[in-house]
Amino acid sequence: MSSISSPSVRGAQAAPGQGIGLYLAIGCLVAVLGFALPFVGLPKNLLALLTSASISAILATAVGFLVRQAGLSSFGHAAFYGGAAYAIALLVKYTSLPAEVVVLAAPLLIVGLGVVVSLILLRTNGIAFSMLSLAMAQAVYELVMKWRDLANGEDGLRIRFAREIFGLKLSFFQKADTMFLVTWAVLVVVIAILVLVSRSNFGTLTIAIKNNEERARFLGYRTLWPRVVILALSALIAALGGTLFALYNGYVTPSLLHWTLSGEALIIAIIGGTRSVWAPAVGAFVFVILRDVAGNYTTHWQSIVGLVLIAVVLTLPNGIGGALTAFTNRFGGRQNG
Amino acid sequence: MADGYMLEARGLTRRYAGFTALNNVSFALREGEIRGLIGSNGAGKSTCMDVLTGRGKNPIGTVRLGGEDISKLSQRERRAKGLSRSFQKTSIFPDLTIREQVRLAARNAELDNSEEVISELALSSIADRLASDVSYGDQRRVDLALALVGRPKLLLLDEPAAGLTVEESLSMARMLRDLSERWKLTVMLVEHDMEVIFAICDRLTVLHLGEVLTEGDPESVRSNPEVIRAYLGSSFA
Ligand SMILES: Nc1ncnc2c1ncn2[C@@H]1O[C@H](COP(=O)(O)OP(=O)(O)OP(=O)(O)O)[C@@H](O)[C@H]1O
Ligand SMILES: [Mg+2]
């Protein structure tokens, strides 16, 4: 009778779900403090760096969310990111649509594409998914490289935006001190929405499908479409990142579509950690700043970043985010929860 | 359900490339009955549950649940009709808390009795822990909870007590008996431990090499010479 009547309880461990208030408070604080950054006299190039980092953070969040909710490591998110940026460049070049329409339509176009692609991709899992996503994304890269008449091949395209977008001067989107506010706002909203999704019934279902698809099916659930929705959402967020990049930089090159960009986003997500929705974004800021600092001291910045990656993987199995969570739990008094 | 049978299975068959794992197996379970499905390793017990639930390719045979033919339905649709099962290997969701997954399992049922099931299965005190964080015995009860929640019409349990101590399996068995009486569950139970089988089953079906060797009440099965020869061995005679 013992095990039924007195289940073993191994130490008092806080339940996920308790102590959410603390995380919410920290999250709100960081979000609000971020908006103050352009007003505290930071050097221009640091703000520019932070703006790029926020855009990288959006892409890494997209990639990390797919790992977290679906267990899928994409090597092809550059196709969504660069795809949205190229969609903007091409729509501006070949149509006379207002810039506002172009900026809103491009990510939606990419999501539509993402849904179609996901119906093929999601027949696979694990390594097969990673390889197929890599192959499909590289096909887009090759197309842009080879079809010079379309998008100027490896030279890329300058995007001739109108002088005003959404009633704001173009320079608002192309100067770091103002654009940072936009990229930061998008990042904050994206993370907030993804946290809500991950905590919803739907989020629970997708974790269940990731853990044990067959049992989920036997509990009466369809298991393909929730994965499609997660992939489409992830694609949308990557596309938002690409849209912001296009707005900020005003040009596109094929490197935005290259698999190394997808790989970098995945590395960033892993450094940050994929247990929490927000962790890949933390990874992005660490990565971009580290790359910049390392680049100031040595031309071999890649090896420094590589060493840091190895150190993180070896010492922090759940990434920087996992370490931060453990730290917060310890000093937030959650262990007695 | 004119004839009072909750489950009628006829001609269940499964062939794997040249090998027949289950051959023309038929049986019927009355509402509220606990049926033991026994037989030696490889006899076809798990395969029988697979065919009943529509798992795997081309299940052959007809399955009627509460009088309704569900043979053509998918696994998902069968669950919606009230056919629930557990698997021989622990099959739970390690990254969800116990409460989250029991609720998830209840969402497709007509009745959400997840809190009731959590407390009946003595999972209340650990309900907010991740399933990967609890002991093996607790995980087996989580597995059972996923199958049990929503009060299915028919519950197929494939060795729910596998790997538990004798004491734990007997206590799980008693709990099953108790719940099946209170909730009017019809249960088909695969179990190797004869003590458990004899303690709670109303009737037994014995499989041998993919075919029904015999069926009857526990006493007559226990004394059936064929069963003794094929499965039980002389120690149970
Ligand atoms: N996918 C498969 N392909 C080929 N043969 C299979 C497959 N699955 C099961 N079998 C065979 O079918 C037979 C019945 O297997 P099954 O798992 O139903 O037995 P069981 O009665 O549940 O045994 P156990 O008590 O070991 O769980 C076995 O001989 C097994 O090797
Ligand atoms: Mg078996």
Coordinates of C-alpha atoms and ligand atoms in Angstrom, one line a residue:
Chain A
M1 CA 0.0 0.0 0.0
S2 CA 2.9 2.3 0.7
S3 CA 3.5 3.8 -2.7
I4 CA -0.1 4.5 -3.3
S5 CA -1.0 6.1 0.0
S6 CA 2.3 7.9 0.6
P7 CA 3.9 8.9 -2.6
S8 CA 7.6 9.6 -2.3
V9 CA 8.4 13.3 -2.1
R10 CA 12.0 14.1 -2.8
G11 CA 12.7 17.3 -1.1
A12 CA 10.5 20.3 -1.4
Q13 CA 10.9 21.7 -4.8
A14 CA 9.1 24.8 -6.0
A15 CA 6.5 24.1 -8.6
P16 CA 6.8 25.8 -12.0
G17 CA 4.0 28.3 -11.8
Q18 CA 5.0 29.5 -8.4
G19 CA 7.2 32.6 -8.2
I20 CA 5.9 33.8 -11.5
G21 CA 5.4 37.2 -9.9
L22 CA 9.2 37.6 -9.5
Y23 CA 9.9 36.8 -13.1
L24 CA 7.2 39.1 -14.3
A25 CA 8.6 41.9 -12.2
I26 CA 12.1 41.3 -13.5
G27 CA 10.9 41.1 -17.0
C28 CA 8.9 44.3 -16.8
L29 CA 11.8 46.1 -15.2
V30 CA 14.3 45.0 -17.9
A31 CA 11.8 46.0 -20.6
V32 CA 11.2 49.4 -19.2
L33 CA 14.9 50.1 -18.5
G34 CA 15.6 49.1 -22.1
F35 CA 13.5 52.0 -23.3
A36 CA 15.7 54.4 -21.3
L37 CA 18.9 53.4 -23.0
P38 CA 18.9 56.0 -25.8
F39 CA 18.4 58.7 -23.2
V40 CA 21.3 58.0 -20.9
G41 CA 24.1 59.3 -23.1
L42 CA 25.5 56.0 -24.4
P43 CA 28.0 56.4 -27.3
K44 CA 26.4 56.2 -30.7
N45 CA 28.2 53.1 -31.8
L46 CA 27.1 51.3 -28.7
L47 CA 23.5 52.1 -29.4
A48 CA 24.0 50.9 -33.0
L49 CA 25.4 47.7 -31.6
L50 CA 22.4 47.3 -29.2
T51 CA 20.0 47.9 -32.1
S52 CA 21.6 45.1 -34.1
A53 CA 21.6 43.0 -31.0
S54 CA 17.9 43.4 -30.6
I55 CA 17.3 42.4 -34.2
S56 CA 19.6 39.3 -33.7
A57 CA 17.6 38.7 -30.5
I58 CA 14.4 38.6 -32.4
L59 CA 15.8 36.0 -34.8
A60 CA 17.3 33.9 -32.0
T61 CA 14.0 34.1 -30.1
A62 CA 12.3 32.7 -33.1
V63 CA 14.8 29.8 -33.5
G64 CA 14.8 29.1 -29.7
F65 CA 11.0 29.0 -29.5
L66 CA 10.9 26.3 -32.2
V67 CA 13.4 24.3 -30.2
R68 CA 11.5 24.8 -26.9
Q69 CA 8.0 24.1 -28.2
A70 CA 8.6 21.6 -30.9
G71 CA 12.1 20.2 -30.3
L72 CA 13.2 21.2 -33.8
S73 CA 16.6 22.7 -34.6
S74 CA 16.2 24.8 -37.7
F75 CA 19.2 25.5 -39.9
G76 CA 17.0 27.4 -42.3
H77 CA 15.6 30.4 -40.5
A78 CA 17.7 32.8 -42.6
A79 CA 15.3 32.0 -45.4
F80 CA 12.5 33.6 -43.3
Y81 CA 14.7 36.4 -42.0
G82 CA 16.5 37.3 -45.2
G83 CA 13.3 36.3 -47.2
A84 CA 11.3 39.1 -45.5
A85 CA 14.1 41.6 -46.1
Y86 CA 14.4 40.6 -49.7
A87 CA 10.6 40.6 -50.1
I88 CA 10.7 44.3 -48.9
A89 CA 13.5 45.1 -51.3
L90 CA 11.8 43.5 -54.2
L91 CA 8.4 44.9 -53.5
V92 CA 9.9 48.4 -53.2
K93 CA 11.8 47.9 -56.4
Y94 CA 9.2 46.3 -58.6
T95 CA 5.9 47.7 -57.3
S96 CA 4.6 51.1 -56.3
L97 CA 2.9 49.9 -53.1
P98 CA 3.1 52.3 -50.2
A99 CA 6.1 51.5 -47.9
E100 CA 3.7 50.8 -45.0
V101 CA 2.0 48.1 -47.0
V102 CA 5.3 46.6 -48.1
V103 CA 6.6 46.5 -44.5
L104 CA 3.5 44.8 -43.2
A105 CA 3.0 42.5 -46.2
A106 CA 6.5 41.1 -46.4
P107 CA 6.4 39.2 -43.1
L108 CA 2.9 37.9 -43.8
L109 CA 4.0 36.7 -47.2
I110 CA 6.9 34.8 -45.5
V111 CA 4.5 33.2 -43.0
G112 CA 2.3 32.0 -45.8
L113 CA 5.4 30.5 -47.4
G114 CA 6.3 29.1 -43.9
V115 CA 3.0 27.3 -43.6
V116 CA 3.3 25.7 -47.0
V117 CA 7.0 24.7 -46.3
S118 CA 6.1 23.4 -42.9
L119 CA 3.7 20.9 -44.3
I120 CA 6.7 19.3 -46.0
L121 CA 9.3 19.9 -43.3
L122 CA 7.1 18.6 -40.5
R123 CA 6.9 15.2 -42.0
T124 CA 10.3 14.9 -40.5
N125 CA 11.9 15.2 -37.1
G126 CA 15.3 15.6 -35.5
I127 CA 18.3 15.5 -37.8
A128 CA 16.2 15.0 -40.9
F129 CA 14.3 18.2 -40.1
S130 CA 17.5 20.2 -39.6
M131 CA 19.0 18.9 -42.8
L132 CA 15.8 19.5 -44.8
S133 CA 15.5 23.0 -43.4
L134 CA 19.1 23.7 -44.3
A135 CA 18.7 22.4 -47.9
M136 CA 15.5 24.4 -48.5
A137 CA 16.9 27.6 -47.2
Q138 CA 20.1 27.2 -49.2
A139 CA 18.0 26.8 -52.3
V140 CA 16.6 30.3 -51.7
Y141 CA 20.1 31.6 -51.2
E142 CA 21.3 30.0 -54.5
L143 CA 18.2 31.4 -56.3
V144 CA 19.0 34.9 -55.3
M145 CA 22.7 34.5 -56.1
K146 CA 22.1 33.0 -59.5
W147 CA 19.2 35.0 -60.7
R148 CA 21.0 38.3 -61.0
D149 CA 18.3 40.1 -63.0
L150 CA 15.9 39.6 -60.1
A151 CA 17.9 40.8 -57.1
N152 CA 21.4 41.8 -58.3
G153 CA 23.0 38.5 -57.1
E154 CA 25.8 38.8 -54.6
D155 CA 25.9 42.6 -54.9
G156 CA 22.6 42.9 -53.1
L157 CA 20.1 45.7 -53.4
R158 CA 19.7 49.1 -51.9
I159 CA 16.1 49.7 -50.8
R160 CA 14.8 53.0 -51.9
F161 CA 12.2 53.7 -49.2
A162 CA 9.8 56.6 -49.3
R163 CA 10.9 59.6 -47.2
E164 CA 8.2 58.9 -44.7
I165 CA 6.9 55.6 -43.3
F166 CA 4.0 55.4 -40.9
G167 CA 4.2 59.2 -40.6
L168 CA 7.8 59.1 -39.4
K169 CA 10.8 60.3 -41.3
L170 CA 12.9 57.5 -42.8
S171 CA 15.8 58.6 -40.7
F172 CA 13.8 57.7 -37.6
F173 CA 14.2 54.0 -38.7
Q174 CA 17.8 54.3 -39.8
K175 CA 19.4 56.0 -36.8
A176 CA 20.2 53.9 -33.8
D177 CA 19.0 56.4 -31.1
T178 CA 15.5 56.2 -32.5
M179 CA 15.4 52.8 -34.2
F180 CA 16.6 51.1 -31.0
L181 CA 13.2 52.0 -29.5
V182 CA 11.4 50.3 -32.3
T183 CA 13.5 47.1 -32.3
W184 CA 13.4 46.9 -28.5
A185 CA 9.6 47.4 -28.5
V186 CA 9.2 44.6 -31.1
L187 CA 11.5 42.3 -29.1
V188 CA 9.5 43.0 -25.9
V189 CA 6.2 42.4 -27.5
V190 CA 7.4 39.3 -29.2
I191 CA 8.7 37.8 -26.0
A192 CA 5.5 38.7 -24.1
I193 CA 3.3 37.1 -26.7
L194 CA 5.5 33.9 -26.8
V195 CA 5.5 33.6 -23.1
L196 CA 1.7 33.8 -23.2
V197 CA 1.5 31.2 -25.9
S198 CA 3.9 28.9 -24.1
R199 CA 1.9 29.1 -20.9
S200 CA -1.5 28.5 -22.7
N201 CA -3.2 25.2 -23.2
F202 CA -1.9 25.2 -26.7
G203 CA 1.6 25.7 -25.4
T204 CA 1.2 22.7 -23.1
L205 CA -0.1 20.6 -26.0
T206 CA 2.9 21.4 -28.1
I207 CA 5.3 20.4 -25.4
A208 CA 3.3 17.2 -25.0
I209 CA 3.6 16.5 -28.7
K210 CA 7.4 17.2 -28.5
N211 CA 7.8 14.8 -25.6
N212 CA 5.6 12.0 -26.8
E213 CA 3.7 12.4 -30.0
E214 CA 2.1 9.0 -30.0
R215 CA 0.6 9.3 -26.5
A216 CA -0.7 12.8 -27.4
R217 CA -2.4 11.2 -30.4
F218 CA -3.9 8.5 -28.1
L219 CA -5.2 11.2 -25.9
G220 CA -7.3 12.4 -28.8
Y221 CA -5.1 15.2 -30.2
R222 CA -4.2 16.0 -33.7
T223 CA -0.4 16.3 -33.7
L224 CA 0.5 17.9 -37.1
W225 CA -1.3 21.2 -37.0
P226 CA 0.0 22.4 -33.6
R227 CA 3.5 21.9 -35.0
V228 CA 2.6 23.8 -38.1
V229 CA 1.3 26.7 -36.0
I230 CA 4.5 26.8 -33.9
L231 CA 6.7 26.7 -37.0
A232 CA 4.6 29.5 -38.7
L233 CA 4.8 31.6 -35.5
S234 CA 8.5 31.1 -35.4
A235 CA 8.8 32.0 -39.1
L236 CA 6.7 35.1 -38.5
I237 CA 9.1 36.3 -35.8
A238 CA 12.2 35.6 -37.9
A239 CA 10.5 37.6 -40.7
L240 CA 9.8 40.5 -38.3
G241 CA 13.6 40.5 -37.5
G242 CA 14.4 40.6 -41.2
T243 CA 11.8 43.4 -41.7
L244 CA 13.5 45.5 -39.0
F245 CA 16.9 44.8 -40.5
A246 CA 15.7 46.0 -43.9
L247 CA 14.2 49.2 -42.5
Y248 CA 17.3 49.9 -40.4
N249 CA 20.0 49.2 -42.9
G250 CA 18.2 50.1 -46.1
Y251 CA 19.9 47.4 -48.1
V252 CA 19.9 43.6 -48.5
T253 CA 22.6 41.2 -49.5
P254 CA 22.5 37.4 -50.0
S255 CA 24.4 36.9 -46.7
L256 CA 21.0 37.5 -45.0
L257 CA 19.9 34.2 -46.6
H258 CA 23.0 32.2 -46.0
W259 CA 23.0 29.1 -43.8
T260 CA 25.7 30.6 -41.6
L261 CA 23.2 33.2 -40.4
S262 CA 20.8 30.4 -39.5
G263 CA 23.5 28.5 -37.7
E264 CA 24.6 31.6 -35.8
A265 CA 21.0 32.1 -34.6
L266 CA 20.9 28.5 -33.4
I267 CA 24.2 28.9 -31.6
I268 CA 23.0 32.1 -30.0
A269 CA 19.8 30.3 -28.9
I270 CA 21.8 27.5 -27.4
I271 CA 24.2 29.9 -25.6
G272 CA 21.2 31.7 -24.2
G273 CA 19.3 28.5 -23.4
T274 CA 16.1 27.1 -24.8
R275 CA 14.3 26.3 -21.6
S276 CA 12.9 29.8 -21.3
V277 CA 11.3 31.9 -24.0
W278 CA 13.4 34.9 -23.2
A279 CA 16.8 33.2 -22.8
P280 CA 17.8 33.2 -26.5
A281 CA 17.4 37.0 -26.5
V282 CA 19.8 37.2 -23.6
G283 CA 22.2 35.0 -25.6
A284 CA 22.0 37.4 -28.5
F285 CA 23.0 40.5 -26.5
V286 CA 25.9 38.5 -24.9
F287 CA 26.9 37.2 -28.3
V288 CA 26.8 40.5 -30.2
I289 CA 28.6 42.4 -27.5
L290 CA 31.2 39.7 -27.1
R291 CA 31.8 39.6 -30.8
D292 CA 32.3 43.3 -30.9
V293 CA 34.7 43.4 -27.9
A294 CA 36.6 40.4 -29.3
G295 CA 36.7 42.1 -32.7
N296 CA 38.4 45.2 -31.1
Y297 CA 41.3 43.1 -29.7
T298 CA 41.8 40.5 -32.4
T299 CA 40.9 39.7 -35.9
H300 CA 40.3 36.1 -34.7
W301 CA 37.1 37.0 -32.9
Q302 CA 35.5 33.9 -34.2
S303 CA 37.9 31.7 -32.2
I304 CA 37.1 33.7 -29.0
V305 CA 33.4 33.3 -29.6
G306 CA 34.0 29.6 -30.3
L307 CA 35.8 29.2 -27.0
V308 CA 33.0 31.0 -25.1
L309 CA 30.5 28.7 -26.8
I310 CA 32.4 25.6 -25.6
A311 CA 32.7 27.1 -22.1
V312 CA 29.0 27.8 -21.9
V313 CA 28.0 24.4 -23.3
L314 CA 30.3 22.6 -20.9
T315 CA 29.5 24.6 -17.8
L316 CA 25.9 25.7 -18.3
P317 CA 23.8 22.9 -19.6
N318 CA 20.8 25.1 -19.8
G319 CA 22.6 28.1 -21.2
I320 CA 22.9 31.5 -19.7
G321 CA 19.2 31.7 -19.2
G322 CA 19.3 28.4 -17.2
A323 CA 22.0 29.9 -14.9
L324 CA 20.0 33.1 -14.5
T325 CA 16.9 31.1 -13.6
A326 CA 18.8 29.1 -11.0
F327 CA 20.3 32.3 -9.6
T328 CA 16.9 34.0 -9.4
N329 CA 15.3 31.0 -7.7
R330 CA 18.1 30.8 -5.2
F331 CA 18.0 34.4 -4.2
G332 CA 14.3 35.0 -4.8
G333 CA 13.5 32.5 -2.0
R334 CA 11.7 30.1 -4.3
Q335 CA 13.4 27.1 -2.9
N336 CA 11.1 27.2 0.1
G337 CA 8.0 27.5 -2.1
Chain B
M1 CA -25.4 -2.2 -26.7
A2 CA -28.5 -4.4 -26.9
D3 CA -26.7 -7.5 -25.7
G4 CA -25.0 -5.7 -22.8
Y5 CA -21.5 -5.9 -24.2
M6 CA -19.3 -2.9 -23.8
L7 CA -16.6 -4.3 -26.1
E8 CA -17.0 -6.8 -28.8
A9 CA -13.9 -7.8 -30.8
R10 CA -14.2 -10.2 -33.7
G11 CA -11.5 -11.7 -35.9
L12 CA -8.6 -9.4 -34.6
T13 CA -5.6 -10.3 -36.7
R14 CA -2.2 -8.8 -37.3
R15 CA 0.5 -10.1 -39.6
Y16 CA 4.0 -8.9 -39.8
A17 CA 6.0 -9.8 -42.9
G18 CA 5.1 -13.5 -43.0
F19 CA 4.6 -13.8 -39.3
T20 CA 1.1 -13.8 -37.7
A21 CA 1.3 -12.1 -34.3
L22 CA -2.4 -12.2 -33.7
N23 CA -4.7 -14.7 -35.5
N24 CA -8.5 -14.3 -35.5
V25 CA -8.9 -13.4 -31.9
S26 CA -12.5 -12.7 -30.6
F27 CA -13.9 -11.8 -27.2
A28 CA -16.6 -9.7 -25.6
L29 CA -16.5 -7.7 -22.4
R30 CA -19.6 -6.9 -20.3
E31 CA -20.0 -3.4 -19.0
G32 CA -18.2 -2.9 -15.7
E33 CA -16.1 -6.1 -16.2
I34 CA -12.4 -6.4 -15.5
R35 CA -11.0 -8.8 -18.0
G36 CA -7.5 -10.2 -17.6
L37 CA -5.5 -10.8 -20.8
I38 CA -2.7 -13.2 -20.0
G39 CA -0.2 -15.3 -21.9
S40 CA 3.5 -15.8 -22.2
N41 CA 5.9 -13.3 -23.7
G42 CA 5.2 -12.8 -27.3
A43 CA 1.7 -14.3 -27.1
G44 CA 0.2 -11.2 -28.7
K45 CA -1.3 -9.3 -25.8
S46 CA 0.2 -5.9 -26.7
T47 CA -0.6 -6.5 -30.3
C48 CA -4.2 -7.2 -29.4
M49 CA -4.4 -3.8 -27.7
D50 CA -2.8 -2.2 -30.7
V51 CA -5.3 -3.7 -33.0
L52 CA -8.2 -2.7 -30.7
T53 CA -7.0 0.9 -30.7
G54 CA -6.1 1.1 -34.4
R55 CA -2.4 1.5 -33.8
G56 CA -0.1 0.5 -36.6
K57 CA -0.9 -0.3 -40.2
N58 CA -4.1 -2.2 -41.4
P59 CA -5.6 -3.5 -38.3
I60 CA -7.8 -6.4 -39.2
G61 CA -11.1 -7.3 -37.5
T62 CA -14.2 -5.6 -36.2
V63 CA -14.3 -3.7 -32.9
R64 CA -17.6 -2.6 -31.4
L65 CA -17.6 -0.2 -28.5
G66 CA -20.9 0.1 -26.7
G67 CA -22.6 -1.4 -29.8
E68 CA -21.0 1.0 -32.2
D69 CA -18.6 -0.2 -34.9
I70 CA -15.4 1.8 -34.4
S71 CA -13.1 -0.4 -36.6
K72 CA -12.7 2.3 -39.2
L73 CA -11.9 5.1 -36.9
S74 CA -8.5 6.6 -36.2
Q75 CA -6.8 6.3 -32.8
R76 CA -7.8 9.9 -32.1
E77 CA -11.4 9.3 -32.9
R78 CA -11.5 6.1 -30.9
R79 CA -10.4 8.0 -27.9
A80 CA -13.2 10.5 -28.4
K81 CA -15.6 7.6 -28.4
G82 CA -14.3 6.6 -25.0
L83 CA -11.6 4.0 -25.8
S84 CA -8.5 4.7 -23.7
R85 CA -5.3 2.9 -23.2
S86 CA -1.9 2.8 -21.6
F87 CA 1.3 1.5 -23.0
Q88 CA 3.6 -1.3 -21.8
K89 CA 6.5 1.1 -21.5
T90 CA 5.9 4.2 -19.3
S91 CA 4.5 6.8 -21.7
I92 CA 4.2 10.2 -20.1
F93 CA 5.3 13.8 -20.8
P94 CA 8.5 14.4 -18.9
D95 CA 8.5 18.2 -19.5
L96 CA 5.0 18.8 -18.2
T97 CA 3.9 18.9 -14.6
I98 CA 1.7 16.0 -13.5
R99 CA -1.3 18.3 -13.2
E100 CA -0.7 19.9 -16.6
Q101 CA -0.6 16.5 -18.3
V102 CA -3.6 15.0 -16.6
R103 CA -5.6 18.2 -17.5
L104 CA -4.4 17.9 -21.0
A105 CA -5.6 14.3 -21.1
A106 CA -9.0 15.3 -19.8
R107 CA -9.6 18.1 -22.3
N108 CA -10.8 15.7 -25.0
A109 CA -13.1 13.8 -22.7
E110 CA -16.7 14.7 -21.9
L111 CA -16.0 14.9 -18.3
D112 CA -13.0 16.7 -16.8
N113 CA -12.3 14.9 -13.5
S114 CA -8.6 15.6 -13.5
E115 CA -8.5 16.8 -10.0
E116 CA -10.5 13.8 -8.8
V117 CA -8.1 11.4 -10.6
I118 CA -5.1 13.2 -9.3
S119 CA -6.3 12.7 -5.7
E120 CA -7.6 9.2 -6.2
L121 CA -4.2 8.1 -7.5
A122 CA -2.4 9.8 -4.6
L123 CA -0.7 12.3 -6.9
S124 CA -1.9 15.5 -5.2
S125 CA 1.2 16.3 -3.2
I126 CA 3.4 16.0 -6.3
A127 CA 1.0 17.3 -8.9
D128 CA 2.9 20.5 -9.6
R129 CA 6.2 18.7 -10.2
L130 CA 7.6 17.8 -13.5
A131 CA 6.9 14.2 -14.4
S132 CA 10.6 13.7 -15.1
D133 CA 11.3 14.7 -11.4
V134 CA 9.2 12.0 -9.7
S135 CA 10.0 8.4 -8.8
Y136 CA 9.3 5.5 -11.2
G137 CA 6.4 4.3 -9.1
D138 CA 4.9 7.8 -9.3
Q139 CA 5.4 7.9 -13.0
R140 CA 3.5 4.6 -13.4
R141 CA 0.6 6.2 -11.6
V142 CA 0.8 9.3 -13.8
D143 CA 0.7 7.0 -16.8
L144 CA -2.4 5.3 -15.4
A145 CA -4.0 8.8 -14.6
L146 CA -3.6 9.8 -18.3
A147 CA -5.6 6.7 -19.4
L148 CA -8.1 6.9 -16.6
V149 CA -9.1 10.6 -16.7
G150 CA -12.3 11.5 -18.3
R151 CA -13.9 8.2 -17.3
P152 CA -13.5 6.4 -20.5
K153 CA -16.0 3.6 -21.4
L154 CA -13.2 1.1 -21.9
L155 CA -9.8 1.2 -20.5
L156 CA -7.0 -1.0 -22.0
L157 CA -4.1 -1.3 -19.6
D158 CA -0.9 -2.9 -20.8
E159 CA 1.0 -4.0 -17.6
P160 CA 0.3 -0.9 -15.6
A161 CA 2.2 -2.2 -12.7
A162 CA 5.3 -3.4 -14.6
G163 CA 8.5 -2.8 -12.6
L164 CA 6.6 -2.1 -9.4
T165 CA 7.1 -4.1 -6.2
V166 CA 4.6 -6.8 -5.4
E167 CA 3.1 -4.6 -2.7
E168 CA 2.8 -1.7 -5.1
S169 CA 1.2 -3.7 -7.8
L170 CA -1.3 -5.2 -5.5
S171 CA -2.2 -1.8 -4.1
M172 CA -2.6 -0.5 -7.7
A173 CA -4.8 -3.4 -8.5
R174 CA -7.0 -2.9 -5.5
M175 CA -7.3 0.8 -6.5
L176 CA -8.3 -0.2 -10.0
R177 CA -10.9 -2.6 -8.7
D178 CA -12.3 0.1 -6.4
L179 CA -12.4 2.7 -9.2
S180 CA -14.0 0.4 -11.7
E181 CA -16.8 -0.3 -9.3
R182 CA -17.4 3.3 -8.4
W183 CA -17.0 4.7 -11.9
K184 CA -18.5 1.7 -13.8
L185 CA -15.3 1.3 -15.9
T186 CA -14.8 -1.6 -18.2
V187 CA -11.2 -2.7 -18.1
M188 CA -9.0 -5.0 -20.0
L189 CA -5.8 -5.7 -18.1
V190 CA -2.6 -7.3 -19.3
E191 CA -0.6 -8.4 -16.3
H192 CA 2.0 -11.1 -15.7
D193 CA 1.6 -11.3 -11.9
M194 CA -1.0 -14.0 -11.3
E195 CA -1.7 -12.8 -7.8
V196 CA -2.8 -9.4 -9.2
I197 CA -4.9 -11.1 -11.9
F198 CA -6.7 -13.4 -9.5
A199 CA -7.2 -10.6 -7.1
I200 CA -9.2 -8.3 -9.3
C201 CA -10.3 -10.0 -12.6
D202 CA -13.8 -11.2 -13.3
R203 CA -12.8 -13.2 -16.3
L204 CA -9.6 -14.2 -18.1
T205 CA -8.7 -14.5 -21.7
V206 CA -5.6 -16.6 -22.3
L207 CA -3.6 -15.9 -25.5
H208 CA -1.0 -18.4 -26.8
L209 CA 1.0 -17.9 -30.0
G210 CA -1.4 -15.2 -31.2
E211 CA -4.6 -17.2 -30.7
V212 CA -7.2 -17.5 -27.9
L213 CA -6.3 -20.6 -25.9
T214 CA -9.2 -20.4 -23.6
E215 CA -11.5 -17.9 -21.8
G216 CA -13.3 -18.2 -18.5
D217 CA -13.6 -17.3 -14.9
P218 CA -10.3 -17.2 -13.0
E219 CA -10.9 -20.6 -11.2
S220 CA -11.6 -22.6 -14.3
V221 CA -8.7 -21.0 -16.2
R222 CA -6.4 -21.8 -13.3
S223 CA -7.3 -25.4 -13.4
N224 CA -7.3 -25.8 -17.2
P225 CA -4.6 -28.3 -18.0
E226 CA -3.9 -26.6 -21.4
V227 CA -3.3 -23.2 -19.7
I228 CA -1.0 -24.9 -17.1
R229 CA 1.0 -26.5 -19.8
A230 CA 1.2 -23.4 -22.0
Y231 CA 1.6 -20.7 -19.5
L232 CA 1.1 -21.1 -15.8
G233 CA 3.4 -24.0 -15.2
S234 CA 2.8 -26.7 -12.6
S235 CA 3.3 -24.4 -9.6
F236 CA -0.1 -22.9 -10.1
A237 CA -2.0 -26.1 -10.4
Ligands
LIG1 N1 6.5 -4.4 -35.3 C1 6.7 -5.8 -35.2 N2 7.2 -6.4 -36.3 C2 7.4 -7.8 -36.3 N3 7.0 -8.6 -35.2 C3 6.4 -8.0 -34.2 C4 6.3 -6.5 -34.1 N4 5.7 -6.2 -32.9 C5 5.5 -7.4 -32.3 N5 6.0 -8.4 -33.0 C6 5.9 -9.8 -32.6 O1 4.6 -10.2 -32.4 C7 4.5 -11.1 -31.3 C8 3.6 -10.6 -30.3 O2 4.1 -9.5 -29.6 P1 3.4 -8.8 -28.4 O3 4.2 -7.6 -28.1 O4 2.0 -8.5 -28.8 O5 3.5 -9.8 -27.3 P2 3.1 -9.7 -25.8 O6 2.1 -10.8 -25.5 O7 2.6 -8.3 -25.5 O8 4.4 -10.0 -25.0 P3 5.1 -9.4 -23.7 O9 4.5 -10.2 -22.6 O10 6.5 -9.7 -23.9 O11 4.7 -8.0 -23.7 C9 6.0 -11.3 -30.8 O12 6.5 -12.5 -31.3 C10 6.7 -10.1 -31.4 O13 8.0 -10.4 -31.6
MG2 MG 3.3 -6.8 -24.3

